Coordinates of N, CA, C and O in Angstrom, one line a residue:
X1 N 0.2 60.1 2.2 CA 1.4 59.3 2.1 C 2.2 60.1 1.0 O 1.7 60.6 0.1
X2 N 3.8 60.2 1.3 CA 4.3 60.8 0.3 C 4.8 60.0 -0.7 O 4.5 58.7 -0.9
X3 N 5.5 60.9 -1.5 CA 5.9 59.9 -3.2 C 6.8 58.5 -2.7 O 6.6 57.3 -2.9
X4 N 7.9 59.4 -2.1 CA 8.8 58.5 -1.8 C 8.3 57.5 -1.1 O 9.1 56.5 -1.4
X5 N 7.2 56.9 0.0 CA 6.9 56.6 0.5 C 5.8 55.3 0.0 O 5.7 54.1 0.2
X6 N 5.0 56.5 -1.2 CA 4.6 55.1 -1.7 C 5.3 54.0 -3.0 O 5.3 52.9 -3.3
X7 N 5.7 55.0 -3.3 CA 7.2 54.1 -4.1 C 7.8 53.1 -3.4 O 7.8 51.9 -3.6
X8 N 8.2 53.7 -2.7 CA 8.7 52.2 -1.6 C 7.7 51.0 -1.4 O 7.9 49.8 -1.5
X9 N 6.5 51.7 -1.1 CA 5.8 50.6 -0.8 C 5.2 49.7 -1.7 O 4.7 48.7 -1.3
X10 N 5.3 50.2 -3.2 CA 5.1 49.7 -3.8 C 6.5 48.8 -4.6 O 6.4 47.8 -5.4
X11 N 7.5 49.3 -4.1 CA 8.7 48.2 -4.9 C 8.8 47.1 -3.8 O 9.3 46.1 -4.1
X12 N 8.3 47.2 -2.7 CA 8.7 46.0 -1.4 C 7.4 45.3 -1.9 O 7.6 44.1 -2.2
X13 N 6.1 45.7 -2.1 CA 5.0 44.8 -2.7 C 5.4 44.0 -3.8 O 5.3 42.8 -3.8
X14 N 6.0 44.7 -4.8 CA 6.6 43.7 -5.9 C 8.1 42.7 -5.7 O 8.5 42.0 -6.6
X15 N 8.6 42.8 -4.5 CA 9.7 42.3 -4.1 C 9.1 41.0 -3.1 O 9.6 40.0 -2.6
X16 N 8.4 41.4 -3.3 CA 7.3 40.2 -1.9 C 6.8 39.4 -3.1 O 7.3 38.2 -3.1
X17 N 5.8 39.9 -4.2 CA 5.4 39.3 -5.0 C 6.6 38.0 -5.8 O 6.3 36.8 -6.1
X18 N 7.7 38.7 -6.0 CA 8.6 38.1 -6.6 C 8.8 36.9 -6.3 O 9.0 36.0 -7.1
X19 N 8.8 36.8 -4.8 CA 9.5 36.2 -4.0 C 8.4 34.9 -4.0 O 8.5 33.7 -3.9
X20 N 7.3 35.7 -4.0 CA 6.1 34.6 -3.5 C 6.1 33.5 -5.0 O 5.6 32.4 -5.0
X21 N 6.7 34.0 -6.0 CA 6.0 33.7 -7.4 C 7.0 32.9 -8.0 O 6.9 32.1 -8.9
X22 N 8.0 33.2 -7.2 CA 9.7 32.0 -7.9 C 9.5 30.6 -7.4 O 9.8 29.7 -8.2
X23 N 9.0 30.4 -6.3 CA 9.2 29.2 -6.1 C 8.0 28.2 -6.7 O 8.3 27.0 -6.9
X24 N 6.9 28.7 -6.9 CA 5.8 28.3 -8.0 C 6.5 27.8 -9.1 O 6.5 26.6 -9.4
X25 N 7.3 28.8 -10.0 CA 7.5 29.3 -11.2 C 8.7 28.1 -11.4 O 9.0 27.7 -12.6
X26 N 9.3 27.7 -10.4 CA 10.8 26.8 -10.4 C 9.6 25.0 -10.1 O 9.5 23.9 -10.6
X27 N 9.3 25.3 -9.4 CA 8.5 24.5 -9.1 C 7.7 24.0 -10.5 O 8.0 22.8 -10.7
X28 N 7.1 24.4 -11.2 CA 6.0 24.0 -12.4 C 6.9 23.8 -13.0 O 6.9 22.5 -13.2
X29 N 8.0 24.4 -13.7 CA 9.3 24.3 -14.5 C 9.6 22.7 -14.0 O 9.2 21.9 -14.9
X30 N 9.9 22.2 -13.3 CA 10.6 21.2 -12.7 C 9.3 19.9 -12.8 O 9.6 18.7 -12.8
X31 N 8.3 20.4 -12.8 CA 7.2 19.0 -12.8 C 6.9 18.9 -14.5 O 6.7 17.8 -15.0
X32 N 7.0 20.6 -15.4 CA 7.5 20.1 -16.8 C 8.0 19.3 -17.6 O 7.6 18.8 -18.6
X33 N 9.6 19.3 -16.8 CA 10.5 18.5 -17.4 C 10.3 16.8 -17.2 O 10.7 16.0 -18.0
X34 N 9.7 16.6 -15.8 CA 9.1 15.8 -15.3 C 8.5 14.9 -16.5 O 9.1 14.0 -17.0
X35 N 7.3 15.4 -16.9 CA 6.2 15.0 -17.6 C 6.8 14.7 -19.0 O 6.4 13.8 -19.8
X36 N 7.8 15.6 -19.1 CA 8.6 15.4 -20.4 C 8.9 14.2 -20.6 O 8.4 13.5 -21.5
X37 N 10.1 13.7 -19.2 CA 10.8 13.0 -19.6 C 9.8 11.6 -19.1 O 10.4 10.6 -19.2
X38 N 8.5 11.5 -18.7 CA 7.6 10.6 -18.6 C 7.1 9.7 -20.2 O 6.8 8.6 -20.5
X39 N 7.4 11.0 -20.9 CA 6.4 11.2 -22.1 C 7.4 9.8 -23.1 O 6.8 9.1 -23.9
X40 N 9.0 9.5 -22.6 CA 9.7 8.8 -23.5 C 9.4 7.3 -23.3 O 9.5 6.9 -22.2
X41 N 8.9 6.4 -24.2 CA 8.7 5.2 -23.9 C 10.3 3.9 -24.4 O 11.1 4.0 -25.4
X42 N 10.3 3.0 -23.5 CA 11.2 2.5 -24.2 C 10.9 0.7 -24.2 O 10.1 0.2 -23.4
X43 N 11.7 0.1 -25.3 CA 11.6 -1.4 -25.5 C 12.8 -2.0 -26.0 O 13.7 -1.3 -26.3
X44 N 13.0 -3.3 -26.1 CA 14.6 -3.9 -26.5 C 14.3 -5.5 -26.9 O 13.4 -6.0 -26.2
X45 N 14.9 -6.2 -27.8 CA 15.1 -7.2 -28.0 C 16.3 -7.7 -28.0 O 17.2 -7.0 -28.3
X46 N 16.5 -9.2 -27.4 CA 17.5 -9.6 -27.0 C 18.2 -9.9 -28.7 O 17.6 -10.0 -29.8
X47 N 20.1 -9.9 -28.2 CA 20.5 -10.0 -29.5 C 20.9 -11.9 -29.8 O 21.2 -12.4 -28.8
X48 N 20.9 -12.5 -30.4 CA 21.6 -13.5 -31.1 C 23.0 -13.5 -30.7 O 23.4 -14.2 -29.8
X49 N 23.6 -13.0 -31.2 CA 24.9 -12.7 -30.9 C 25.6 -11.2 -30.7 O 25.4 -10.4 -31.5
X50 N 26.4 -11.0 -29.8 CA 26.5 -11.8 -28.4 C 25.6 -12.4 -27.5 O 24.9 -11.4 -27.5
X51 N 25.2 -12.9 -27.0 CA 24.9 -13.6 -25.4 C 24.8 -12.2 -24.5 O 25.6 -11.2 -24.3
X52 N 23.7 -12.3 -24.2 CA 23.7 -10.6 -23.1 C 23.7 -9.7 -23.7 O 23.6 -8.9 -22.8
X53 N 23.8 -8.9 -25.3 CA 23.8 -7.7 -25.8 C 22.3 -7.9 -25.8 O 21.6 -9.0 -25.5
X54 N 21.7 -6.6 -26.3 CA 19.8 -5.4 -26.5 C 20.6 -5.0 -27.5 O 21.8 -4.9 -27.6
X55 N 19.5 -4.8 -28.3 CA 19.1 -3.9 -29.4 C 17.8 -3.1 -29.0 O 16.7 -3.3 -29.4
X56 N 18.3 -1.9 -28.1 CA 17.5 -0.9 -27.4 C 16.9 -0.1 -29.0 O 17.3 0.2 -30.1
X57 N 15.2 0.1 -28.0 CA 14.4 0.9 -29.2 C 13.8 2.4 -27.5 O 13.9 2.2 -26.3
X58 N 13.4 3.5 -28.2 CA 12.9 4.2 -27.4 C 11.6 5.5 -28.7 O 11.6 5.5 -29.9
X59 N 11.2 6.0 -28.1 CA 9.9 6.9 -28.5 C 9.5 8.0 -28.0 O 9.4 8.1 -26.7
X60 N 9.2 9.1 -29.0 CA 8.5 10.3 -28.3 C 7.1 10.5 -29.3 O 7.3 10.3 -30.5
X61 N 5.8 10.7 -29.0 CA 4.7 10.9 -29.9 C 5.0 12.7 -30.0 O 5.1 13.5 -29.1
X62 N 5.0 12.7 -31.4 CA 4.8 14.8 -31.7 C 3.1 14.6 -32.1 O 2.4 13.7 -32.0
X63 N 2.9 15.8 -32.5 CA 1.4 15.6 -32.9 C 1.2 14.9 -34.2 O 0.2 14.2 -34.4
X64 N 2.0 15.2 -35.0 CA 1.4 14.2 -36.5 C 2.3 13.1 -36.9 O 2.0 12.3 -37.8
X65 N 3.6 13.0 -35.9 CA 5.1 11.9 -36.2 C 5.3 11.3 -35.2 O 4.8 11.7 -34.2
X66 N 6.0 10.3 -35.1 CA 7.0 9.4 -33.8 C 7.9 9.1 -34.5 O 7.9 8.8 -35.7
X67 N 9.0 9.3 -33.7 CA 10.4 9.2 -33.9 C 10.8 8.2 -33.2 O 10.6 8.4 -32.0
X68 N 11.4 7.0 -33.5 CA 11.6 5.7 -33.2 C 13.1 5.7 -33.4 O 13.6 5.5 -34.5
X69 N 13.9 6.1 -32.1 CA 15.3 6.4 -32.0 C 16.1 4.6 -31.7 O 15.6 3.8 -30.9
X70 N 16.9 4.4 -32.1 CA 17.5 2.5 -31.8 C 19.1 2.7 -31.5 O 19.9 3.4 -32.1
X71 N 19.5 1.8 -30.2 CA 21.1 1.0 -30.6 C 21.0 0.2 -30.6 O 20.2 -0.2 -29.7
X72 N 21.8 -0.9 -31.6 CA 22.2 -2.1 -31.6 C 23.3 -2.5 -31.4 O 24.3 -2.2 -32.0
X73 N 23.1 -3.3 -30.3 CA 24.3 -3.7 -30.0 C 24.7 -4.9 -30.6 O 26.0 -5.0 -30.8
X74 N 24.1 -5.7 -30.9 CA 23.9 -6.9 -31.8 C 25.0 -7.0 -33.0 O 25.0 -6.0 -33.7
X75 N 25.8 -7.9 -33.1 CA 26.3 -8.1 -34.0 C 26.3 -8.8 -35.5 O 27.2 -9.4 -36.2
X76 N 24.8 -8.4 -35.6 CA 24.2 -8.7 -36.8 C 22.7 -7.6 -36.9 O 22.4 -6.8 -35.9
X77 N 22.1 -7.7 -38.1 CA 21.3 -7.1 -38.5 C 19.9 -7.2 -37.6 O 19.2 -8.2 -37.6
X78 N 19.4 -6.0 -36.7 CA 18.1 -6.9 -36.1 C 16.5 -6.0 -36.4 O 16.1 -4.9 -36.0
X79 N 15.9 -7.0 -37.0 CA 14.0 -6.7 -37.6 C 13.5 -6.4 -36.4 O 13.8 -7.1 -35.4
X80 N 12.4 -5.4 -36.4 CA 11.2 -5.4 -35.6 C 10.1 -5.5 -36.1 O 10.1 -5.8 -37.2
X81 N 8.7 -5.3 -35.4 CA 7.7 -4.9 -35.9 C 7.1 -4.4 -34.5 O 7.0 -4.9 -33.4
X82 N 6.8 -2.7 -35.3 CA 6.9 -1.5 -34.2 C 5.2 -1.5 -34.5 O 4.8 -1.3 -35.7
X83 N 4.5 -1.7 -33.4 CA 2.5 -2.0 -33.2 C 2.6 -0.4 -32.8 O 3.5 0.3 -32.2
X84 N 1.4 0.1 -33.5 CA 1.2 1.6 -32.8 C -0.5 1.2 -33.0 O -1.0 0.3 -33.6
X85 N -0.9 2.1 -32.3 CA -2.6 2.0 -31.3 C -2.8 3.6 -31.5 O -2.0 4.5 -31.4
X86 N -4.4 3.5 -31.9 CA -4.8 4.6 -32.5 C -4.8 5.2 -30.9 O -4.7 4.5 -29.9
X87 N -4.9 6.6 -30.9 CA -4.2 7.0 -29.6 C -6.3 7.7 -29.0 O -7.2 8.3 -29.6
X88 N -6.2 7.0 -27.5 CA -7.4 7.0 -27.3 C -8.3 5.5 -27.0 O -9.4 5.5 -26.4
X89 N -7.5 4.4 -27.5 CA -8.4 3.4 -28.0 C -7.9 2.7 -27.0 O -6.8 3.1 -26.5
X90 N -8.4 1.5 -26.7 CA -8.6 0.3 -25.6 C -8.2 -0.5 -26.3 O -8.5 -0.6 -27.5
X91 N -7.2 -1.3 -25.3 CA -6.3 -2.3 -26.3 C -5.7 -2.0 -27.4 O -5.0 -0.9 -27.7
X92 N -5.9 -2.9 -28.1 CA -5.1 -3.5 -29.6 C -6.6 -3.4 -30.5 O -6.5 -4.3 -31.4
X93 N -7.6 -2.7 -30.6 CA -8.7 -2.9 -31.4 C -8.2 -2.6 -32.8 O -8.3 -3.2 -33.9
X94 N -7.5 -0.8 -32.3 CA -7.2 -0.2 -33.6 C -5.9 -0.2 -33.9 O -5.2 0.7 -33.5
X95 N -5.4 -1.1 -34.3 CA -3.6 -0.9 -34.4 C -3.3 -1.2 -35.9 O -3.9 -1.8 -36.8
X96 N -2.0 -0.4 -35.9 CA -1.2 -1.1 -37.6 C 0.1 -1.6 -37.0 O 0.4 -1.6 -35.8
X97 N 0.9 -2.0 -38.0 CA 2.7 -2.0 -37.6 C 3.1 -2.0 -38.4 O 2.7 -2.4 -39.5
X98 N 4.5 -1.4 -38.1 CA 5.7 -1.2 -39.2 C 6.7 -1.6 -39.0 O 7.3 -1.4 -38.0
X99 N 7.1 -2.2 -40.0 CA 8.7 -2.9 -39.5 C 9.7 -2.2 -39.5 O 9.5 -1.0 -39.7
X100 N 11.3 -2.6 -39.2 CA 12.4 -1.4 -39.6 C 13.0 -2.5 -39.2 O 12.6 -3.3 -38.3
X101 N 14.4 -2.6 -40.0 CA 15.3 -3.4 -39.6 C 16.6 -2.1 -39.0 O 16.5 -0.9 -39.1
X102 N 17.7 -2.8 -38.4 CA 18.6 -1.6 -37.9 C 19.8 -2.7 -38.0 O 19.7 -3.8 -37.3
X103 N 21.0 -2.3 -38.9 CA 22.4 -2.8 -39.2 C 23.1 -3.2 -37.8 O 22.5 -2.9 -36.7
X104 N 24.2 -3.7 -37.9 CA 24.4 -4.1 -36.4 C 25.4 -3.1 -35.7 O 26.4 -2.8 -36.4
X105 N 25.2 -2.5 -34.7 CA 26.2 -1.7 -34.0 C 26.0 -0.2 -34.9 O 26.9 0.1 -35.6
X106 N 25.0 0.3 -35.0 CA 24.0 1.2 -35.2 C 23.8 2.2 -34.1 O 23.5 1.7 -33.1
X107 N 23.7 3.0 -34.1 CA 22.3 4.2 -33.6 C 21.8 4.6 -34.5 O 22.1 4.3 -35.7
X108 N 20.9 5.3 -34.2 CA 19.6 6.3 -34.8 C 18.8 6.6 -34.8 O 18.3 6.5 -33.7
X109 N 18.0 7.1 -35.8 CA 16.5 7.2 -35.2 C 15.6 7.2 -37.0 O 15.9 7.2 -38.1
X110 N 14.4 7.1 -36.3 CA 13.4 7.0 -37.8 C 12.0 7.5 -37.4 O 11.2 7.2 -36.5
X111 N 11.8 8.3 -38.3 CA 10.8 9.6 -38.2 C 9.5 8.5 -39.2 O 9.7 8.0 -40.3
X112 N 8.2 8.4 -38.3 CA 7.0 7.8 -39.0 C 6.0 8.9 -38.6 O 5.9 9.4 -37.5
X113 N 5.3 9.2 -39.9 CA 4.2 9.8 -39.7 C 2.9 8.7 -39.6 O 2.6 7.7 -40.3
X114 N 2.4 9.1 -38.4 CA 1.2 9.0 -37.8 C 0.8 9.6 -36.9 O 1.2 9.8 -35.8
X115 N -0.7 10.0 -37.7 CA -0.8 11.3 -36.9 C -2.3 10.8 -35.8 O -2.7 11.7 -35.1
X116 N -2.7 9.8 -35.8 CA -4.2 9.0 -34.6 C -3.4 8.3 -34.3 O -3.7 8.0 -33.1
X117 N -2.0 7.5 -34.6 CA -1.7 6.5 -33.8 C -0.2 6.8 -33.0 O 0.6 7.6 -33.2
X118 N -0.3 5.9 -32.0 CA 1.0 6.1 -31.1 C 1.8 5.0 -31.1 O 1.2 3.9 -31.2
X119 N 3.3 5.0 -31.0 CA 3.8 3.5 -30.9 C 3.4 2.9 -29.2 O 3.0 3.4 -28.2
X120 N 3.8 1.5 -29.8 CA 3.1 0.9 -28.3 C 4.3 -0.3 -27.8 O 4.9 -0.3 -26.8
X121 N 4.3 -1.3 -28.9 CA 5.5 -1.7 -28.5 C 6.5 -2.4 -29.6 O 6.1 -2.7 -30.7
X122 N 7.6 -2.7 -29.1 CA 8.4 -3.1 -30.2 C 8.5 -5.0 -30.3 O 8.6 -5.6 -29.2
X123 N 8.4 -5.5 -31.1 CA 8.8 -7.0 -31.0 C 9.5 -7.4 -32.1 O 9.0 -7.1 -33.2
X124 N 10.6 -8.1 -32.2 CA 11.6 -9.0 -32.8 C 10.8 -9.7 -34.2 O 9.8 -10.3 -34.0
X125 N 10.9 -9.6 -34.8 CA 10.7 -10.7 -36.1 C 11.9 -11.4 -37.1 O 13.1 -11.1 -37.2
X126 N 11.5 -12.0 -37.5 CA 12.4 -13.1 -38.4 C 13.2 -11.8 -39.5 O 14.4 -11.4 -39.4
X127 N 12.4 -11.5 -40.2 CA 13.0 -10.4 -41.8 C 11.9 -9.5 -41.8 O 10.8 -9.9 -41.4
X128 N 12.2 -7.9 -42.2 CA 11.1 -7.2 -42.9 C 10.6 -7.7 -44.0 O 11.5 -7.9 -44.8
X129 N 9.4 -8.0 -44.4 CA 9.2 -8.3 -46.1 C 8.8 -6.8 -46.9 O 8.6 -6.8 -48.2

């Protein structure tokens, strides 16, 4: 075989390869972001006032933090108490919680380190103490 010859045959081998390997490559990419956006958990408590407004809560676990992002729509101040579960565990055996209040008509977010436990869910309370 000559140079030119196998040159060629060797850029149409890698042009084949390419071809074979993009749609894998777009493909895994795409079940990534997938899993990503699986990974966000969310929760809400109804508001007091208005009638029909949430005070939306949502979550991502990092390896040692959770970031506990909130809007309130609520036209007053609204308490939680955010339960997180040692991550691994069945049920509610191993849990703590932490409260957070959020001002009214608010976003944001709030960074807790815990690095075994995961948030699990949010529920309404009276006051933080």
């Amino acid at each position: 075989m000559t140079r030119n010859k196998l040159v060629s045959v060797l850029l149409g081998s890698a042009a084949t390869a390419a071809l074979v390997l993009a749609p894998a490559t777009a493909a895994s990419a795409q079940a990534g972001s997938a899993s990503a956006r699986a990974a966000v958990e969310r929760d809400s408590v109804s508001c007091s006032k208005p009638k029909g407004k949430w005070a939306n809560y949502s979550w991502g676990e990092g390896t040692t933090t959770a970031t506990i992002y909130f809007n309130n729509h609520c036209s007053h101040k609204v308490s939680v108490k955010i339960m997180f579960v040692r991550k691994g565990s069945v049920g509610n055996k191993a849990a703590k919680y932490r409260c957070m209040t959020v001002n009214a008509h608010t976003k944001g977010k709030k960074k807790f380190y815990a690095a075994v436990y995961k948030p699990y869910s949010v529920t309404r309370v009276a006051r933080c103490s």
